[in-house]
Coordinates of C-alpha atoms in Angstrom, one line a residue:
M1147 CA -21.0 -15.0 -13.3
Q1148 CA -20.1 -17.3 -10.4
G1149 CA -20.7 -16.5 -6.7
S1150 CA -17.0 -16.0 -6.1
D1151 CA -16.9 -13.4 -8.9
V1152 CA -19.8 -11.6 -7.4
A1153 CA -18.1 -11.6 -4.0
L1154 CA -14.9 -10.2 -5.4
L1155 CA -16.7 -7.4 -7.3
S1156 CA -18.8 -6.5 -4.2
A1157 CA -15.7 -6.4 -2.0
A1158 CA -13.9 -4.2 -4.6
R1159 CA -16.8 -1.8 -4.8
A1160 CA -17.2 -1.6 -1.1
K1161 CA -13.5 -0.9 -0.6
G1162 CA -13.5 1.7 -3.3
R1163 CA -16.5 3.6 -2.0
S1164 CA -15.5 3.4 1.7
S1165 CA -11.9 4.5 0.9
R1166 CA -13.2 7.5 -1.1
K1167 CA -15.7 8.5 1.7
I1168 CA -13.1 8.1 4.5
Q1169 CA -10.5 10.2 2.6
Q1170 CA -13.1 12.9 1.7
E1171 CA -14.0 13.2 5.4
F1172 CA -10.5 13.0 7.0
E1173 CA -7.9 15.2 5.4
H1174 CA -5.0 13.7 7.3
I1175 CA -5.8 10.2 6.0
R1176 CA -6.2 11.6 2.4
K1177 CA -2.7 13.1 2.7
R1178 CA -1.2 9.9 4.1
Y1179 CA -2.6 7.6 1.5
W1180 CA -2.5 9.8 -1.6
G1181 CA -1.6 7.7 -4.6
Q1182 CA -1.4 4.5 -2.5
R1183 CA -3.7 1.7 -1.6
F1184 CA -5.9 2.4 1.3
W1185 CA -7.2 -1.2 1.8
G1186 CA -5.3 -4.4 1.4
P1187 CA -5.9 -6.4 -1.8
G1188 CA -7.6 -9.3 -0.1
Y1189 CA -11.2 -9.9 1.1
F1190 CA -13.1 -12.5 3.1
S1191 CA -16.6 -13.8 2.2
T1192 CA -18.8 -16.3 3.9
T1193 CA -22.5 -17.0 4.1
A1194 CA -24.7 -16.0 7.0
G1195 CA -27.2 -18.8 6.7
N1196 CA -30.9 -18.4 6.3
I1197 CA -31.4 -15.1 8.1
T1198 CA -33.9 -12.3 7.5
E1199 CA -33.2 -8.6 6.8
D1200 CA -34.7 -7.9 10.3
V1201 CA -32.0 -10.1 11.9
V1202 CA -29.2 -8.2 10.0
M1203 CA -30.7 -4.8 10.9
A1204 CA -31.0 -5.8 14.6
Y1205 CA -27.3 -6.9 14.6
L1206 CA -26.3 -3.6 13.0
D1207 CA -28.4 -1.5 15.4
R1208 CA -26.7 -3.2 18.4
H1209 CA -23.2 -2.4 17.0
I1210 CA -24.1 1.1 16.0
A1211 CA -25.4 1.8 19.5
K1212 CA -22.3 0.2 21.1
D1213 CA -19.7 1.7 18.8
G1214 CA -21.3 4.9 17.7
F1215 CA -20.7 3.9 14.1
S1216 CA -23.2 4.1 11.3
P1217 CA -22.5 2.1 8.1
S1218 CA -24.9 4.2 6.1
A1219 CA -23.5 7.5 7.2

C-alpha cells in the first residue's frame, strides 16, 4: 500500500468516526444530516517533518487550552 492510500484510508476513518461521535452527541446535527454526507469527500495531507510525539502533544495542549476542545474526548 502506498503512502497516498494510507492517507486516504486514515482520512476516511477519521471522518467516519468523528461524524458518528458528533451526531451521537448533538441531536440537532443528527437530524440535519440524517442520510446525508456530514463531511465533504476531500482531504488534505502533508508531512510535519521530523518532530517528536512530545512536540505534537505540546501543540495539542496549547490548542486545547485555548479553544477548550479535546480531540480525545
